[in-house]
PDB file of C-alpha atoms in Angstrom:
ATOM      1  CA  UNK A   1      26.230  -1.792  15.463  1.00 95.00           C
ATOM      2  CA  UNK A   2      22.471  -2.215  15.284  1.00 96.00           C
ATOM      3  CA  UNK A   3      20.655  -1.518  11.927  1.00 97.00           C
ATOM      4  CA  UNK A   4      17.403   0.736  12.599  1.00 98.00           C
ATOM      5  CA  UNK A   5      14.685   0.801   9.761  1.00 98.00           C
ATOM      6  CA  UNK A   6      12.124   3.704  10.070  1.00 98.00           C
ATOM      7  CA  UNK A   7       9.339   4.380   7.704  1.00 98.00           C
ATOM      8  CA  UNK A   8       8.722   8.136   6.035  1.00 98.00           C
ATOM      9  CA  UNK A   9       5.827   9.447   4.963  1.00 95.00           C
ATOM     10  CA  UNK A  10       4.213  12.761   3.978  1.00 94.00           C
ATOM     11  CA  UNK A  11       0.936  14.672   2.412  1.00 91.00           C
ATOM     12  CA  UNK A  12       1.375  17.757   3.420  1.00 91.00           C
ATOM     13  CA  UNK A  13       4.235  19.853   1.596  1.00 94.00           C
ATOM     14  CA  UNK A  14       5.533  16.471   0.620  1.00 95.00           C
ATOM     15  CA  UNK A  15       8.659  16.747  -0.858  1.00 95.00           C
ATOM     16  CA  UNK A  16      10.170  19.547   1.296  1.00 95.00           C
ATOM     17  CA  UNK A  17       9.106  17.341   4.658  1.00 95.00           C
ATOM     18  CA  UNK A  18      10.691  14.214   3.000  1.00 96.00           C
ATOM     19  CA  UNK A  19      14.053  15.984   1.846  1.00 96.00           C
ATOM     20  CA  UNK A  20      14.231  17.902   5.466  1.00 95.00           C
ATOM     21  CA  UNK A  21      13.983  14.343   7.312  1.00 96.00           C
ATOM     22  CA  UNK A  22      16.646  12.999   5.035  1.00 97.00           C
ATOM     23  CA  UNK A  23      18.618  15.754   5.744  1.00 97.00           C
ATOM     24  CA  UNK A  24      18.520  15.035   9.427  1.00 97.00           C
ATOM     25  CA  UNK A  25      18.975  11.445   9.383  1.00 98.00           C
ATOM     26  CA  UNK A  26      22.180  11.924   7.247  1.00 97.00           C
ATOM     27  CA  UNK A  27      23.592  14.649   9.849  1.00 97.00           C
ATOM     28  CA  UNK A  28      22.505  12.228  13.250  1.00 97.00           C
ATOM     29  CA  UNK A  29      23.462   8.836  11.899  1.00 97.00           C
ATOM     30  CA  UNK A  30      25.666   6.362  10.291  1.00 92.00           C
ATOM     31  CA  UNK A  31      25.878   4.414   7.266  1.00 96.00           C
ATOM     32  CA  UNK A  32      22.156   5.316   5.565  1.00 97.00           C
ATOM     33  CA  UNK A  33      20.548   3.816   3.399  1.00 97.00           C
ATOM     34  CA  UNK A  34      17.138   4.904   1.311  1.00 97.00           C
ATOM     35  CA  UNK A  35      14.452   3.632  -0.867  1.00 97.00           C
ATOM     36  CA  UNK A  36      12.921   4.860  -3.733  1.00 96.00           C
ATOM     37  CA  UNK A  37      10.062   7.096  -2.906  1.00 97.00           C
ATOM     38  CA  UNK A  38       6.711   6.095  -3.412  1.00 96.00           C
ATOM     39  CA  UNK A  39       3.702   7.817  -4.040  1.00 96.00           C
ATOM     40  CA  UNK A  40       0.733   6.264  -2.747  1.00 91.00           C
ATOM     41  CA  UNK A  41      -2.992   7.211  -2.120  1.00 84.00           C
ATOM     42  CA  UNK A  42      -4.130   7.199   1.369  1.00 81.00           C
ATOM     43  CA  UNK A  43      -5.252   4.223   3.324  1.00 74.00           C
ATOM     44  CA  UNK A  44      -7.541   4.673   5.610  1.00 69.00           C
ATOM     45  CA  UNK A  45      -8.054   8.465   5.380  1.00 62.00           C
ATOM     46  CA  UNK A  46     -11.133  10.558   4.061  1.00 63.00           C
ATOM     47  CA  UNK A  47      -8.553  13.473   3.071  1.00 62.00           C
ATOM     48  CA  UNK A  48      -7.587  12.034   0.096  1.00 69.00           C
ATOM     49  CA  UNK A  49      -4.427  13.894  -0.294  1.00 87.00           C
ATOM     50  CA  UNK A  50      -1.538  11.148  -1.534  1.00 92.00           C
ATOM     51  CA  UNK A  51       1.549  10.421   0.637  1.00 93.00           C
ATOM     52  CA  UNK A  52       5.151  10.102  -0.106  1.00 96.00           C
ATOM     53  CA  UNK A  53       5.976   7.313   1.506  1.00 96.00           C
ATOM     54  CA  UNK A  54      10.063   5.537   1.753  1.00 98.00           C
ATOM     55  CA  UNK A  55      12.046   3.607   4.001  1.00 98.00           C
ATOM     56  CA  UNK A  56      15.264   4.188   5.489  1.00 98.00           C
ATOM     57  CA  UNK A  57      18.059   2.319   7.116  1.00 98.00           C
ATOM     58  CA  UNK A  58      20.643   3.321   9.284  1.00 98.00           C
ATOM     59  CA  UNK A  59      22.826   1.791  12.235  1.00 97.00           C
ATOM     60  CA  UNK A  60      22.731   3.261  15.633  1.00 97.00           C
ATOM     61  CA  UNK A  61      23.475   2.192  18.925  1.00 97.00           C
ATOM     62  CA  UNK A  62      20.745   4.125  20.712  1.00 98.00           C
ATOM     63  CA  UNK A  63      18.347   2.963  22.684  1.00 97.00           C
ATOM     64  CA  UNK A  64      14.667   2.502  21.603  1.00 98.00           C
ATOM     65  CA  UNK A  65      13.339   5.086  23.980  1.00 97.00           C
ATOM     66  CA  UNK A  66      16.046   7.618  22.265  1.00 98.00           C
ATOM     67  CA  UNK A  67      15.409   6.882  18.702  1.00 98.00           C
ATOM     68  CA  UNK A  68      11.299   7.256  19.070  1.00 97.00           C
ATOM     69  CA  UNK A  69      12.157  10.668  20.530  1.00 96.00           C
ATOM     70  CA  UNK A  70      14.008  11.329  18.090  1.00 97.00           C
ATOM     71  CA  UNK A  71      11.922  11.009  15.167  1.00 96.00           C
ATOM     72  CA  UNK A  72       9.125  12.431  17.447  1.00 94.00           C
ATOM     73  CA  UNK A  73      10.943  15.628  17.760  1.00 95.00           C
ATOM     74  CA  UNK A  74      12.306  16.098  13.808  1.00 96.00           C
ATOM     75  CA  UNK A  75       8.493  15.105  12.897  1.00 92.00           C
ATOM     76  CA  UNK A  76       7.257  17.881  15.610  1.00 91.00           C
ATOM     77  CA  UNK A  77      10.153  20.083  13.914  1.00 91.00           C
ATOM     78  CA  UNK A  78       8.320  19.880  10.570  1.00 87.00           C
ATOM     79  CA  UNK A  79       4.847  20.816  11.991  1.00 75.00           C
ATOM     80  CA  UNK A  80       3.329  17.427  13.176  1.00 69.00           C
ATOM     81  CA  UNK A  81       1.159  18.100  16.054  1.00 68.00           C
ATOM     82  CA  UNK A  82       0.725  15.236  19.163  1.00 69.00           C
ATOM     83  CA  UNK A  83      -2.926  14.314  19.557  1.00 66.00           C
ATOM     84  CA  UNK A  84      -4.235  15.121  16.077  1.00 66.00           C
ATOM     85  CA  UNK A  85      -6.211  12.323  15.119  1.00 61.00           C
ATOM     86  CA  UNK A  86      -4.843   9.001  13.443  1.00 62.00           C
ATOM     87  CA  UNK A  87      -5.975   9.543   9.939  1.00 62.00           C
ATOM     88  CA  UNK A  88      -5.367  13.100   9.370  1.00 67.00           C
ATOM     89  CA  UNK A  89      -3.268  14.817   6.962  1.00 77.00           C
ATOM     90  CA  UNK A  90       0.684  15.161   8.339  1.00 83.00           C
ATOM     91  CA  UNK A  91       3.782  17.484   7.523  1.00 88.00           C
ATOM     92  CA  UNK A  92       6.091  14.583   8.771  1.00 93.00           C
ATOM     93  CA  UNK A  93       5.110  10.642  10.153  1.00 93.00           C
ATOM     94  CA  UNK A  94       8.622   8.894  10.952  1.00 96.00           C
ATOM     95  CA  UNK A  95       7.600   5.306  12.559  1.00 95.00           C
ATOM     96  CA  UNK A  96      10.526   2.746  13.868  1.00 98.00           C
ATOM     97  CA  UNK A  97       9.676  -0.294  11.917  1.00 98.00           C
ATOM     98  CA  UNK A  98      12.838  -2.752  13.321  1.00 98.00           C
ATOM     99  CA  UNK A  99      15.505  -2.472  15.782  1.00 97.00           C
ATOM    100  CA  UNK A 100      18.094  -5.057  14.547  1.00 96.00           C
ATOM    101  CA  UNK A 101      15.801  -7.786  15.397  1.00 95.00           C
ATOM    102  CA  UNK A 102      14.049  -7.212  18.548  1.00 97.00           C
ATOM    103  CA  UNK A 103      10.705  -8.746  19.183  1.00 98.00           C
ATOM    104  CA  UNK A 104       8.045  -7.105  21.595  1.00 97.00           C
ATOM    105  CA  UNK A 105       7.447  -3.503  23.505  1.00 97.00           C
ATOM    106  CA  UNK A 106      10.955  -1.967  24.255  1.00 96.00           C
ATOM    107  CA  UNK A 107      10.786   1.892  25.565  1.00 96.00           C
ATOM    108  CA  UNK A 108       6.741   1.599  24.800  1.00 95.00           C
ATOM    109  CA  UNK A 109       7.454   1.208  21.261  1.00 96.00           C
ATOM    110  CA  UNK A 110       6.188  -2.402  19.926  1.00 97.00           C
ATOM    111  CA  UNK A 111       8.768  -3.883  17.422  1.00 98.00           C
ATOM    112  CA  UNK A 112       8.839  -4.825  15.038  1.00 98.00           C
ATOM    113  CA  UNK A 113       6.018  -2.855  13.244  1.00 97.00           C
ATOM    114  CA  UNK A 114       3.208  -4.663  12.696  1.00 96.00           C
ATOM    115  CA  UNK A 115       2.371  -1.976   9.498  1.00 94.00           C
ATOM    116  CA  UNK A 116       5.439  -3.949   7.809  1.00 97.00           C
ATOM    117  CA  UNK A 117       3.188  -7.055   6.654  1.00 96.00           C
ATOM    118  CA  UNK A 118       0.272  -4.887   5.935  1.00 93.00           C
ATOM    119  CA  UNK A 119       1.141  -1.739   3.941  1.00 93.00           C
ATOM    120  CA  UNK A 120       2.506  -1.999   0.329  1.00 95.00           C
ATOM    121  CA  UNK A 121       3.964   1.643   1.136  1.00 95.00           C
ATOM    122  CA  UNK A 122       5.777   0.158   4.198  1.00 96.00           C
ATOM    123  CA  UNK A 123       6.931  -3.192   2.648  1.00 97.00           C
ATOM    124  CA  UNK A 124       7.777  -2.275  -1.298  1.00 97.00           C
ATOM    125  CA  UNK A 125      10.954  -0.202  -0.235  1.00 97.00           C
ATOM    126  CA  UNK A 126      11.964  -2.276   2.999  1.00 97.00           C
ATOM    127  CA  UNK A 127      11.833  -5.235   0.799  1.00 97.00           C
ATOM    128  CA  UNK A 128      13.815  -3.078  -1.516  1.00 96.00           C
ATOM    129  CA  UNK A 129      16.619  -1.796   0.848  1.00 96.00           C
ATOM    130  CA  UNK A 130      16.806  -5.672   2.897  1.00 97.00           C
ATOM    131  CA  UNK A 131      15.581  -8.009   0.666  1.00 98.00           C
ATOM    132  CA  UNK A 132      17.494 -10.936   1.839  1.00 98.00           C
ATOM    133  CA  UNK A 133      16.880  -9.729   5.563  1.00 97.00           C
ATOM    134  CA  UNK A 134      14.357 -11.870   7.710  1.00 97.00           C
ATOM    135  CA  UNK A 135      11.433 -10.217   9.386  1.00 98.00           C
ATOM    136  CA  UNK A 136      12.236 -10.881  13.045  1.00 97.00           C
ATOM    137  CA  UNK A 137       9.123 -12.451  13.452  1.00 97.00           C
ATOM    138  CA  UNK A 138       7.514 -14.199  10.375  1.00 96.00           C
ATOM    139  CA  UNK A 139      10.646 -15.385   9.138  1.00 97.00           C
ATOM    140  CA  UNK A 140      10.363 -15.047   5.841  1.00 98.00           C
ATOM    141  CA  UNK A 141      12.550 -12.327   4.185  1.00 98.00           C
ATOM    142  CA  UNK A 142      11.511  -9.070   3.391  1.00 98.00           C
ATOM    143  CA  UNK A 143      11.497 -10.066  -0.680  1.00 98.00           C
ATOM    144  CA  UNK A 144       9.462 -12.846  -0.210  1.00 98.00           C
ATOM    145  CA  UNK A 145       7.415 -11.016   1.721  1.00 97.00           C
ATOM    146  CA  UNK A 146       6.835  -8.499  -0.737  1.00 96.00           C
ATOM    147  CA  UNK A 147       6.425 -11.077  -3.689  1.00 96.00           C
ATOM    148  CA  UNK A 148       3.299 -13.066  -1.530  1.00 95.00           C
ATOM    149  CA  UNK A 149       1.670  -9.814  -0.696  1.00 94.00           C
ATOM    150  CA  UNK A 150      -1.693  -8.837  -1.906  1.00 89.00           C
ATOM    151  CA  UNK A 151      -3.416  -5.390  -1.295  1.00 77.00           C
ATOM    152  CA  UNK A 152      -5.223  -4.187  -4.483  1.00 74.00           C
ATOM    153  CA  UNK A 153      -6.517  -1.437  -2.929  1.00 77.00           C
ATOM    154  CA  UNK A 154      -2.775  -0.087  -1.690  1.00 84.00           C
ATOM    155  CA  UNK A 155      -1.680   1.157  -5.502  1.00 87.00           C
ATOM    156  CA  UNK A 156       1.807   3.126  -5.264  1.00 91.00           C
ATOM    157  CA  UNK A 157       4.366   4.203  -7.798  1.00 94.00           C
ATOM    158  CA  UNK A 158       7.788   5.794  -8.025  1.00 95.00           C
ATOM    159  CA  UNK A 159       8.394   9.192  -7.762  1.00 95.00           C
ATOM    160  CA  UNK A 160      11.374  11.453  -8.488  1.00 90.00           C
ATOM    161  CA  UNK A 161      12.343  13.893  -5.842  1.00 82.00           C
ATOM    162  CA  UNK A 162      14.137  17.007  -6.773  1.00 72.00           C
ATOM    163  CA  UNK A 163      17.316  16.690  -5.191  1.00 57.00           C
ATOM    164  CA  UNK A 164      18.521  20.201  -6.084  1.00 50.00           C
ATOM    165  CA  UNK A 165      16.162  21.684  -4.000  1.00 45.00           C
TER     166      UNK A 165
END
């Protein structure tokens, strides 16, 4: 069965958004798997409200088309609006970042991510859940990846969420 990764992130509300997608990937698909969660401060916004930000894993047999939808429509669920601008604040942002290892546009979704090489928040808890996995185009594996990158400006930390709640 193909392994999806998808990327989570949130700064509005940010722990209720984060448990609710959780929530709904555990009830829609098989075998999860899930980072720590990060706290981060924005990149690339002017709101300077910090994200949660974590990666999860999951195998599926879906098609590309399907899964986008479907993390379109839990993220529109939770509040996020189409056409609101790029760096704006957001209930909910769910992104595919790999498809088992497909390479180029599939369903109009470009894979694998290109934010996987560039964002500490994207990369950290990838290389965290796959470490030994390859990116399926650099090559190198997600830990090495992570232990060559440099971004001073992208600090992030661990964060507890309150399961209970």
């Amino acid at each position: 069965m193909p392994r999806i990764s998808v990327s989570i992130g949130s700064n509005i509300d940010r722990e209720r958004h984060v448990q609710a997608c959780l929530e709904a990937l555990a009830d829609t698909f098989d075998n999860l798997l899930v980072s720590r969660v990060y706290e981060s401060e924005p990149v690339g916004f002017e709101d300077g409200r910090n994200f949660f930000n974590l990666v999860a894993v999951f195998e599926s047999d879906w098609p590309v088309g399907e899964l986008q939808a479907w993390c379109k429509r839990i993220e529109s669920e939770h509040g996020r609006r189409p056409g609101t601008p790029k760096f704006s604040p957001r209930t909910l942002d769910i992104d595919l970042l790999t498809v088992d290892d497909l390479v180029g546009e599939h369903d109009g979704v470009k894979l694998p991510r290109e934010e996987i090489l560039h964002h500490a928040f994207v990369l950290l808890p990838l290389a965290e859940l796959l470490p030994d996995t390859r990116h399926p185009v650099d090559g190198r594996t997600y830990a090495e990846l992570w232990s060559e990158f440099k971004a001073p400006d992208q600090r992030l930390w661990p964060v507890a969420l309150d399961r209970n709640s």
